[in-house]
Structures are given as structure tokens and as C-alpha cells.
Coordinates of C-alpha atoms in Angstrom, one line a residue:
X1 CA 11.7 12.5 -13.4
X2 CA 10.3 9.7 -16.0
X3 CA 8.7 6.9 -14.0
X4 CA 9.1 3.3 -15.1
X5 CA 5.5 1.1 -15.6
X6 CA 4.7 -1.5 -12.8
X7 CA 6.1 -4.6 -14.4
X8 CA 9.5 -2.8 -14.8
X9 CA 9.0 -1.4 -11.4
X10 CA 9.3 -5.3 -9.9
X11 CA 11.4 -6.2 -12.4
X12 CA 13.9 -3.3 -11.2
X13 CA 12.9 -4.4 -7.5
X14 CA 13.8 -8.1 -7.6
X15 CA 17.3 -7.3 -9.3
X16 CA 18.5 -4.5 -6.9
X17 CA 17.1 -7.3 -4.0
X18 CA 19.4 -10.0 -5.8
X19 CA 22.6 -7.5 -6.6
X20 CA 22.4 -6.8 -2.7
X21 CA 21.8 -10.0 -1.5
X22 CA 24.7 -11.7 -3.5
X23 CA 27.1 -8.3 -2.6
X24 CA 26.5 -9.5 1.0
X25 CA 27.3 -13.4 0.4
X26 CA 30.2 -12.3 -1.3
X27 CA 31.4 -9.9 1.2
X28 CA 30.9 -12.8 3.8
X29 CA 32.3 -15.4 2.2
X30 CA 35.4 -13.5 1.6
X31 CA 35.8 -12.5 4.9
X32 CA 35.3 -16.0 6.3
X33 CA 37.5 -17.7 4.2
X34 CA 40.5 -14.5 4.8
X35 CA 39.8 -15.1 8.6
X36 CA 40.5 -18.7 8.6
X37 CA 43.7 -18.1 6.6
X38 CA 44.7 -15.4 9.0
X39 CA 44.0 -18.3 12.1
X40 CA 46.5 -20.6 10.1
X41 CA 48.9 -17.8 9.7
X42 CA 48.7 -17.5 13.6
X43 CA 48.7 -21.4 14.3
X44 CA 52.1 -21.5 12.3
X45 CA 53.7 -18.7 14.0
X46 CA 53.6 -19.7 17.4
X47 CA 54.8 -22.8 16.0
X48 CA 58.4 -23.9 17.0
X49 CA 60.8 -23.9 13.7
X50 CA 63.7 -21.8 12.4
X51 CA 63.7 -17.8 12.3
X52 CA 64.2 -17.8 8.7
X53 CA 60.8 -20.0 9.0
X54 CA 58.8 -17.6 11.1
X55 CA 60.3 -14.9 8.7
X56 CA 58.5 -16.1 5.6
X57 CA 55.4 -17.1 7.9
X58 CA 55.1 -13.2 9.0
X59 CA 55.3 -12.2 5.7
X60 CA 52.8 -14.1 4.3
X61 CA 50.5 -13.3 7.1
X62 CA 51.0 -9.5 6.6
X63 CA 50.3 -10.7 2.8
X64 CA 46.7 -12.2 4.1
X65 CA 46.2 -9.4 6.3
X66 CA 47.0 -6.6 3.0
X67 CA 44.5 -9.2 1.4
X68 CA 41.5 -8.8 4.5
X69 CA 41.9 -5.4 4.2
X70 CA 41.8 -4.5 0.2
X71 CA 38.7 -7.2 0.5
X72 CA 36.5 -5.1 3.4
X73 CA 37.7 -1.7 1.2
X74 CA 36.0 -3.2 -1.7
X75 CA 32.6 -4.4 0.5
X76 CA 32.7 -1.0 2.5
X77 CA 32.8 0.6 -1.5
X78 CA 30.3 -1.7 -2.8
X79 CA 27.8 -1.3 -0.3
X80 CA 28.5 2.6 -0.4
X81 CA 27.3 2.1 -3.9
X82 CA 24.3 0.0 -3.4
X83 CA 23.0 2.6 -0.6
X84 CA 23.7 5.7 -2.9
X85 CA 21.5 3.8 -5.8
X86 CA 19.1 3.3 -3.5
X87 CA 18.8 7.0 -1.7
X88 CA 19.1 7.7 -5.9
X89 CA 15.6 5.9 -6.7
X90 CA 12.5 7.7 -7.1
X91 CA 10.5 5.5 -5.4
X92 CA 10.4 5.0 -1.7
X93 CA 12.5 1.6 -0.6
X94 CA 11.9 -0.1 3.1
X95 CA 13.9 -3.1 3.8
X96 CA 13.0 -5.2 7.1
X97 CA 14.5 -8.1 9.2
X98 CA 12.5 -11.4 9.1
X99 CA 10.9 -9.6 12.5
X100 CA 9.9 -7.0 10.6
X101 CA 12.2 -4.5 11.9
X102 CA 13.6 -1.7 9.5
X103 CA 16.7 -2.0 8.7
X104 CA 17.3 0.5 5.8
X105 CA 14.7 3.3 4.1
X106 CA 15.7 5.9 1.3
X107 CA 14.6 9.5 1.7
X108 CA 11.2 8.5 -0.6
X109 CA 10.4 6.4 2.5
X110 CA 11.3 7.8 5.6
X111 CA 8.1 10.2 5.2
X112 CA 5.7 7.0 6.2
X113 CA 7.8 5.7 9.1
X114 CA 6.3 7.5 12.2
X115 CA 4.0 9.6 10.1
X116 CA 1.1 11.3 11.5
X117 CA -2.4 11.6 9.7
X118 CA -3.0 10.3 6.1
X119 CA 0.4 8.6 6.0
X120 CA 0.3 6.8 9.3
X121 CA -2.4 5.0 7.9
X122 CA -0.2 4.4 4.6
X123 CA 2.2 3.3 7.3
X124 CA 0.3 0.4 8.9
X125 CA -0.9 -0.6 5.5
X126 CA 2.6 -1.1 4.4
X127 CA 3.8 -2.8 7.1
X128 CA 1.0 -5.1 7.0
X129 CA 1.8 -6.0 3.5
X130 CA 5.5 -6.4 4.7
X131 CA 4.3 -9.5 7.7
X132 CA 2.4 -10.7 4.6
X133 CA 5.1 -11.4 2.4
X134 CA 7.2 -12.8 5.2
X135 CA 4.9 -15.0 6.3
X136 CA 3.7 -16.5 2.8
X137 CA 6.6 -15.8 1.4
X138 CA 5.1 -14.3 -1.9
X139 CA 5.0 -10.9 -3.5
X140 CA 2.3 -8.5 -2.2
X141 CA 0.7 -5.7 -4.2
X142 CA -1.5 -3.5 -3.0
X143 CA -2.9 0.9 -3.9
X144 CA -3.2 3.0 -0.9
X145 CA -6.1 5.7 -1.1
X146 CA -4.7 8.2 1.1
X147 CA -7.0 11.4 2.1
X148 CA -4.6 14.4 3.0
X149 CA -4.7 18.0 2.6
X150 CA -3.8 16.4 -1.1
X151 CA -5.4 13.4 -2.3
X152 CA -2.5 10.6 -3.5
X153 CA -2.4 7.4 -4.3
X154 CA 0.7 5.0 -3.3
X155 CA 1.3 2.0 -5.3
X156 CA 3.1 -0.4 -3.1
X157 CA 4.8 -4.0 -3.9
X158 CA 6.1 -5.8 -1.1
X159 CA 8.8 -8.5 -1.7
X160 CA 10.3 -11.4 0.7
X161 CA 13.9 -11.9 1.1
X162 CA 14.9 -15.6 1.1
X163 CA 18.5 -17.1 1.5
X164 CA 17.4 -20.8 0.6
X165 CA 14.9 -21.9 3.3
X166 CA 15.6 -19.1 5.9
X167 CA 13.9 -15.9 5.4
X168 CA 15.8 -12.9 5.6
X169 CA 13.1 -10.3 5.5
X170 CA 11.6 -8.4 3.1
X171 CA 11.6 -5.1 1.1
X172 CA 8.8 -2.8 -0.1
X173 CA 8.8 -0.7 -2.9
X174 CA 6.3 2.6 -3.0
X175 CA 5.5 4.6 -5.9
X176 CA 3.3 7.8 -5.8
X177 CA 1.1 7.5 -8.7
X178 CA -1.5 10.4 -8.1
X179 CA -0.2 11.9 -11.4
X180 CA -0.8 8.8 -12.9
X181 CA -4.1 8.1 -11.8
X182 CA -5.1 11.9 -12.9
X183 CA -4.2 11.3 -16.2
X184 CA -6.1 8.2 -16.6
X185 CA -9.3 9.4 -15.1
X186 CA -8.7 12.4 -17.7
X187 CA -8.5 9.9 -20.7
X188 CA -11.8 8.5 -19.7
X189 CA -13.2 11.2 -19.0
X190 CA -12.3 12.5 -22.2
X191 CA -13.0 9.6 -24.5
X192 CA -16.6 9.3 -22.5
X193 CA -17.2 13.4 -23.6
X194 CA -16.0 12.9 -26.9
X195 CA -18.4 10.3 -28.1
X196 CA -20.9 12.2 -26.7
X197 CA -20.2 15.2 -28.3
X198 CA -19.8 13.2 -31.4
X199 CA -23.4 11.3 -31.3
X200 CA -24.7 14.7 -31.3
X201 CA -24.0 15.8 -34.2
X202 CA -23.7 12.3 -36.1
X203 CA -27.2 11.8 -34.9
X204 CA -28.8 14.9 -36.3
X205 CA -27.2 14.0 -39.6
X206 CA -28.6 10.8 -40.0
X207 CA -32.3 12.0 -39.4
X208 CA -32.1 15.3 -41.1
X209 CA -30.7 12.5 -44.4
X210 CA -33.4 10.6 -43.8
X211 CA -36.2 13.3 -43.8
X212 CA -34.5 14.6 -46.4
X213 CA -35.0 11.6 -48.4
X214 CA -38.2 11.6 -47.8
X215 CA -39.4 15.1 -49.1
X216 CA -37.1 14.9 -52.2
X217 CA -39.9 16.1 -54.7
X218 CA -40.5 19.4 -52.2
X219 CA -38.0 21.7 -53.4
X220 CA -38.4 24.3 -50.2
X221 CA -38.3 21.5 -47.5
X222 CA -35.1 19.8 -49.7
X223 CA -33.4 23.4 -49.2
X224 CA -34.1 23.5 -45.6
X225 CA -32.7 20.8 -45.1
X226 CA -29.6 20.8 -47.2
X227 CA -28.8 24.0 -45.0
X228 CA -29.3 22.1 -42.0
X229 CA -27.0 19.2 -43.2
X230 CA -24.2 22.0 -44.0
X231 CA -24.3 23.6 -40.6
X232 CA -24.0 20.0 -38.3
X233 CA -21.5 18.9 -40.8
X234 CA -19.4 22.4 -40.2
X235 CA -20.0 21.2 -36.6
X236 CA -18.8 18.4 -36.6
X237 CA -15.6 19.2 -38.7
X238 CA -15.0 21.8 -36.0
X239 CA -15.4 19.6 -33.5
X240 CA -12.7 17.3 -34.9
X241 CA -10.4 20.0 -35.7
X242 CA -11.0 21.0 -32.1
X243 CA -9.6 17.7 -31.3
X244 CA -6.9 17.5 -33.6
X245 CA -5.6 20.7 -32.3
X246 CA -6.1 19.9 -28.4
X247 CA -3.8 17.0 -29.1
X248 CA -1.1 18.3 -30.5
X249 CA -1.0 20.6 -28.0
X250 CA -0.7 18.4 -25.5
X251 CA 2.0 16.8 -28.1
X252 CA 4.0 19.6 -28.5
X253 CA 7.6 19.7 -28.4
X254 CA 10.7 22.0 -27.8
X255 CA 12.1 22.2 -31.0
X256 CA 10.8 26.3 -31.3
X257 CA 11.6 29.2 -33.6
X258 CA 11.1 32.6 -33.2
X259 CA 7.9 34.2 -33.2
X260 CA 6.2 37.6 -34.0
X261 CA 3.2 37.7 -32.1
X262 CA 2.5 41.1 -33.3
X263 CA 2.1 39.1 -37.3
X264 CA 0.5 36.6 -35.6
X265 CA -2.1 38.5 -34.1
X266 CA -2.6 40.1 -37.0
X267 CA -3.6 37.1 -39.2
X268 CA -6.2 35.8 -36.6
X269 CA -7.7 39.2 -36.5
X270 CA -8.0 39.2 -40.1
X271 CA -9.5 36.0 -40.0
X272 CA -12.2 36.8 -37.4
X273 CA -12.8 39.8 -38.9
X274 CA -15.9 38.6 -41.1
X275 CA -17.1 36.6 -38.3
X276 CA -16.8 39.9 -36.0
X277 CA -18.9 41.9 -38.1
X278 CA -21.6 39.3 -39.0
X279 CA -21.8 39.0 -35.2
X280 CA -22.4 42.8 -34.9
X281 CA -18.9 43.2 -33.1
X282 CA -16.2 46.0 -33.5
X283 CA -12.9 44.3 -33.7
X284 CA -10.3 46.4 -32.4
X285 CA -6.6 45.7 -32.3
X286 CA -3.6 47.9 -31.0
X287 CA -0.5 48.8 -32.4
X288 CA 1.9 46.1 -31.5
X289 CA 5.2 47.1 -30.1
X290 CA 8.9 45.9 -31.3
X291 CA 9.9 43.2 -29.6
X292 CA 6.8 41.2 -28.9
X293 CA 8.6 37.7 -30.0
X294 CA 8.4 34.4 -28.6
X295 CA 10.0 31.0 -29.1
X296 CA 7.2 28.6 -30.3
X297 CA 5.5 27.3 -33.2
X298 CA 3.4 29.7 -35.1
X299 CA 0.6 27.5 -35.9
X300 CA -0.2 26.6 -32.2
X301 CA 0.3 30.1 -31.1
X302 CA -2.2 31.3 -33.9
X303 CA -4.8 28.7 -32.6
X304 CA -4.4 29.8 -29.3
X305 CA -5.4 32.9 -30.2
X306 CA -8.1 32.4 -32.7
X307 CA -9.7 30.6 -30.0
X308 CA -9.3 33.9 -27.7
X309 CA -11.0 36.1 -30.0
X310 CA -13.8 33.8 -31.3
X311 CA -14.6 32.9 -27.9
X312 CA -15.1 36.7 -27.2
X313 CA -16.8 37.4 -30.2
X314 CA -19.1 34.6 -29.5
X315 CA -19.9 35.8 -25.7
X316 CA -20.8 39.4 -26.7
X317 CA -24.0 41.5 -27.2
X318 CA -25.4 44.5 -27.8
X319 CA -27.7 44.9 -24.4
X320 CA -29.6 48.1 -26.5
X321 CA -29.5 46.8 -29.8
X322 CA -27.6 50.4 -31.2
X323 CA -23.9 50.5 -29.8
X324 CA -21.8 47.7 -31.0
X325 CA -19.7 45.4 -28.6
X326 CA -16.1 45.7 -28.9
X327 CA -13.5 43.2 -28.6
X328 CA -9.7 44.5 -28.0
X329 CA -7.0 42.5 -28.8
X330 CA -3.4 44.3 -27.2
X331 CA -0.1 43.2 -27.2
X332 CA 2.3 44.6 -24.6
X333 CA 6.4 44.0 -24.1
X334 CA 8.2 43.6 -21.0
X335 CA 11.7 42.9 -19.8
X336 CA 11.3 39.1 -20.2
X337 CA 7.6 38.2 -21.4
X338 CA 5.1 38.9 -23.6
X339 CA 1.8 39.8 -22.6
X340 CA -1.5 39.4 -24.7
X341 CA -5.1 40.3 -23.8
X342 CA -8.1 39.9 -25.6
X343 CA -10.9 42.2 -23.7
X344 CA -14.6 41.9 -24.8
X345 CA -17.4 43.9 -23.6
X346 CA -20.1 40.5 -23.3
X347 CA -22.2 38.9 -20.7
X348 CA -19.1 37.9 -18.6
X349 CA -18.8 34.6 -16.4
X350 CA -20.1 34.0 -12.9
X351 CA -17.1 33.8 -10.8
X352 CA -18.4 30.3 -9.5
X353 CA -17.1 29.2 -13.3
X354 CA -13.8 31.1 -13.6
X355 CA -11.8 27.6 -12.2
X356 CA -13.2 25.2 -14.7
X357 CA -13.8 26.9 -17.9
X358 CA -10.4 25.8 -19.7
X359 CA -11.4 22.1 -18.6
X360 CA -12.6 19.8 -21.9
X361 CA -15.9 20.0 -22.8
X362 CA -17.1 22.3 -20.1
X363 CA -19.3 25.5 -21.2
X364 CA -20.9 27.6 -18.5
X365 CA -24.0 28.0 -21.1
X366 CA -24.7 24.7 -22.7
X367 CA -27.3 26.0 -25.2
X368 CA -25.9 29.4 -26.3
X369 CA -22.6 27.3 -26.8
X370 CA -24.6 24.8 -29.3
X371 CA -26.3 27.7 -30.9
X372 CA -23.3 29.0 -31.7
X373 CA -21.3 26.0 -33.0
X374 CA -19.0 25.6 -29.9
X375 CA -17.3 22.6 -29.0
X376 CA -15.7 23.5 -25.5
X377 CA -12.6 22.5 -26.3
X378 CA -11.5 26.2 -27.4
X379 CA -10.1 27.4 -23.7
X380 CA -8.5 23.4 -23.4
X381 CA -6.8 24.7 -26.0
X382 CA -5.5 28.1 -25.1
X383 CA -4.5 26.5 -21.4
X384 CA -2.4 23.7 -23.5
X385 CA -0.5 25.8 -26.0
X386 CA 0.2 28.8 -23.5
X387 CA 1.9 26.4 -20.8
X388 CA 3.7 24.0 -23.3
X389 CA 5.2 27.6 -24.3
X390 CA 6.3 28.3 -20.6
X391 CA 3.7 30.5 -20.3
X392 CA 0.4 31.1 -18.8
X393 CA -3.6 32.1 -18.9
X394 CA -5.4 34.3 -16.8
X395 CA -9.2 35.7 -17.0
X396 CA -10.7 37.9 -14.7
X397 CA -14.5 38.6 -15.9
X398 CA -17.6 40.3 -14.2
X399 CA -21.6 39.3 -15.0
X400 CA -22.9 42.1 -17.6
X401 CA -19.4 43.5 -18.0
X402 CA -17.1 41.6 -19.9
X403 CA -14.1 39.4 -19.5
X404 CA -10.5 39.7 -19.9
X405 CA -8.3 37.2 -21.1
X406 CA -4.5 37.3 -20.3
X407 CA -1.6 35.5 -22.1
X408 CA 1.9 35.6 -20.6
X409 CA 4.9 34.0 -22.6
X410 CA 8.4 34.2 -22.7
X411 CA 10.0 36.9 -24.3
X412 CA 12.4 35.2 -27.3
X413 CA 16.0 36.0 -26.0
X414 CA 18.4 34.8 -29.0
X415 CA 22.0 33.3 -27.8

């Protein structure tokens, strides 16, 4: 469910406040003002004066009494709504007396009223913001840290309820936003390992130009250089590309097509091919079956791929120097999914890495992953693509052995 920023969180707050506060004045003042009508009624009828008199006077109080009724209908319906928006919310709503006494929660909130552990702290937090709006009769806004099984964080406003000069309580609004919090410690993260990654490369540039510039006249120098220019300019495209890629991953929408994965596949093996064999690796792929299509876009799905079968062509080696590695890319079909693996036969990954490698920027060898033009961004992207497509990633690897990479998607069902 889409969650609203903070300054329309209060601004929400303060008019659900006012449309129940003035609901209730209404309701009250209507009822007053029927009740003293109904006490005239009675005052007339018991006074002395012709039937016909007393006739018209009972009918006019059954009138007001029709009126009362219809009136406390309409509250009763009105409040029903109020409390039903309420329950509706997605964020947790605690309204006190002015003694600080609860007198209405919504589901979201009942789960830090008498809660034990992380949230009974959460609890006494909150209802310390609560006394603190009463009492200075201002807004309070506050994040709770809480440490449970699952770390969250609780964004809480607390709001006093005034009726001129007498106080009438207060309410508290609280807003889970661990997600939120994630996601911006990811940007950061993210934009902190991005201009690292891109001094790197920006920085090797700048002194092989200069040394270049310096040893113009010496042809062979000139030419070492040049290549060394052309290879961290490469890099740094990649990189780039890398990024480009990662985000519209992370962009991508529903609007999908239909998909062979079987053509796919066999494009990015193509590709790779000439990379494969400079590398000394035999690039094996299986017959695809019918069937293997997905709904997606082809252009993500191929860089999902290219990334599998790069990353395995860059992780494997010959440990005698005679047999070549393989890598095997296989497509197989089942009832509802498609499954892809790309197997390789390379150093494998200590199992103490499996969990992080398709986080940004990580790389379980930092040197043989700059040696080989890496950016670290490669598995980011496979994790992206394969779960905006409904799908999933999998590796299971042993040191010395290999690893095996597993793609699940949904199997294309036309309607």
C-alpha cells in the first residue's frame, strides 16, 4: 500500500482530527437543541387547553421526536463512517482523553498498547509524547528505534485536541518506516560506492594523459599508453552502462510482451562466445525446449543473462593448464515457470559470501574483479530484473568446484 510523505501525513492528521471534532459538535448541538424542543412539547401538553389543542400539540411532538431520531440515525452513521476510515488507514491512530486515557485505537495501533519487549518500549515512548502534547499543547514528533527479532523504525506525530481553551486530548499518529529508512541508507550507500568506483578509473585516466603527454616523442611508451587509456576508458563505459542498466531495472514496469527465452539465450551466447574462447572457456548451451516463454522485456531479460554467463566465464580456470573450463547454459520448462541455469566449472564462492554477492558493488575478490574489468554491479542486476519479472535467483557453489546459477520466471500464459 502507497505511503503518503510526512508533511501530508500531518496534513491528513489534523483534517481527520477536525472532520471528527466538528462531527461531534454537530451531533451535540443537534441533540441539545431537539431535547429542549421535546421539553417544550412536554411543558405544553400537560398544559390545560382544548383537545383539539393537545391534538396538534402531540403531533408536533411526535414530529420533533421523528426529527431526534432521523438526527441520532445520521450521528450513529456518521460516526460509523469516521471509525471505518480510521480502522481503513495504514498508519496506526491512538486517540486519548485530556487524562491520557485511550479512548479509540485502529488495528495499526492496538499492537503497542500492552505490548511486551521491543514495542513496550515504543509504547511508553508514545505515550510520553502523548502527556507532552497535552500539556504544551503543541505537536510532538518524534522516530522510535525499536530492536526486535526485526529491526523497525516508527515515526510518530503526536497532536493535542483543543475545543477553545479546554483540552480534549490528544491523538497520535504512527507510521512504520523501516522500508523507508532501508531505501535511504541504500541510496547513500550507493551514491558513496559509485563515486568511488568512478574516481578509480577517472583517476587513472588523468595520470596515464598526463604521462602520456609527457613521452609524446617515444613512440613505444606513446603506445603503451594509448592501450592503457583504451582499457580504463572501456572500464569506465562499462561501469556506466552497469549503472544505466541497474536503474532501469529497478525502473521497470508491467507493460510486458512475450518472450522466447530460448532466442534470448541464444543471442547472449553468441555474444559471449568470443569472450569465452579468448578466456580459454568451452561455451556450451542445450537445446531449448518449446515453451520456454516469459512475459517481460527482452532487453532486461538479455542483460540478465549476459551478466550470468560473463560472470561465469570470468570466474573460471583451467587448474592444469590442458582441459578447458566449461560453462553450460540450460533452459528447462515446467507447468508454470521457466527455469534457467548457467553452471560453470570455476573457483566457486565461499559459502560465507553466497548472501551478499548480488548486493551493489560487492565482489568476494576485489583484485581479480579489477583485473578483469568488473564493476560489481553484474549480480545487482540479475537479482533486479529476475524479481521485477516475478521471478527469482538462486546459486548454490562449492570452493574449487564451481557454481550454479538458477533463474526461475513465470511461464507466459496468453488469455
Amino acid at each position: 500500500m502507497p505511503t503518503l510523505p510526512d508533511g501530508m501525513i500531518t496534513i491528513v492528521a489534523v483534517a481527520v482530527a477536525a472532520v471528527a471534532l466538528v462531527a461531534l459538535l454537530v451531533a451535540v448541538f443537534r441533540h441539545r437543541r431537539l431535547a429542549a424542543s421535546v421539553e417544550l412539547a412536554l411543558e405544553r401538553i400537560g398544559a390545560p387547553g382544548r383537545a383539539g389543542r393537545r391534538s396538534r400539540r402531540e403531533e408536533r411532538l411526535d414530529r420533533v421526536l421523528g426529527d431526534l431520531e432521523r438526527s441520532l440515525a445520521g450521528a450513529q452513521r456518521e460516526r460509523a463512517q469516521l471509525a471505518g476510515a480510521l480502522q481503513a488507514a495504514d498508519l496506526g491512530i491512538l486517540i486519548t482523553g485530556d487524562d491520557g486515557s485511550v479512548t479509540f485505537s485502529n488495528d495499526a495501533a492496538e499492537s503497542f498498547i500492552g505490548a511486551k519487549y521491543g514495542e513496550a518500549v515504543a509504547e511508553v515512548r508514545i505515550r510520553e509524547s502523548i502527556d507532552e502534547a497535552i500539556v504544551a499543547r503543541t505537536p510532538v514528533e518524534r522516530e522510535l528505534e525499536l530492536f526486535t527479532p526485526r529491526r523497525r523504525v516508527l515515526r510518530l506525530i503526536a497532536m493535542p485536541l483543543d475545543l477553545g481553551v479546554e483540552s480534549l486530548g490528544a491523538v497520535a499518529y504512527i507510521r512504520d518506516v523501516t522500508e523507508e529508512r532501508r531505501v535511504e541508507a541504500m541510496r547513500r550507500d550507493f551514491i558513496a560506492n559509485v563515486s568511488h568506483e568512478l574516481k578509480t578509473p577517472l583517476g587513472a585516466l588523468a595520470v596515464l594523459a598526463e604521462t602520456l603527454s609527457n613521452h609524446i616523442d617515444d613512440p613505444a611508451v606513446a603506445e603503451r599508453l594509448a592501450g592503457r587509456l583504451s582499457v580504463e576508458s572501456e572500464r569506465l563505459a562499462k561501469l556506466l552502462d552497469d549503472i544505466l542498466d541497474l536503474s532501469q531495472a529497478e525502473a521497470l514496469g508491467s507493460a510486458f510482451q512475450p518472450v522466447d527465452l530460448g532466442q534470448v539465450v541464444g543471442e547472449v551466447v553468441n555474444q559471449m562466445s568470443d569472450r569465452a574462447a579468448d578466456a580459454g572457456v568451452d561455451l556450451v548451451v542445450e537445446a531449448v525446449p518449446p515453451g520456454a516463454t516469459v512475459a517481460g522485456d527482452q532487453r532486461q531479460l538479455r542483460s540478465l543473462f549476459a551478466n550470468l554467463v560473463d560472470n561465469a566465464v570470468q570466474y573460471s580456470d583451467s587448474e592444469d593448464g590442458t582441459a578447458a573450463p566449461k560453462v553450460t547454459v540450460a533452459v528447462s520448462v515446467a507447468a508454470d515457470s521457466v527455469v534457467v541455469t548457467v553452471a560453470d566449472e570455476g573457483i566457486g564462492i565461499p559459502e560465507a559470501h553466497l548472501d551478499r554477492i548480488f548486493e551493489r558493488f560487492y565482489r568476494v575478490d576485489r583484485a581479480r574483479s579489477r583485473a578483469t574489468g568488473g564493476t560489481g554491479l553484474g549480480l545487482s542486476i540479475v537479482r533486479h530484473v529476475a524479481m521485477n519479472h516475478g521471478g527469482a535467483v538462486d546459486v548454490a557453489s562449492r570452493l574449487g568446484e564451481g557454481s550454479v546459477f538458477t533463474v526461475r520466471l513465470p511461464r507466459w500464459a496468453p488469455r
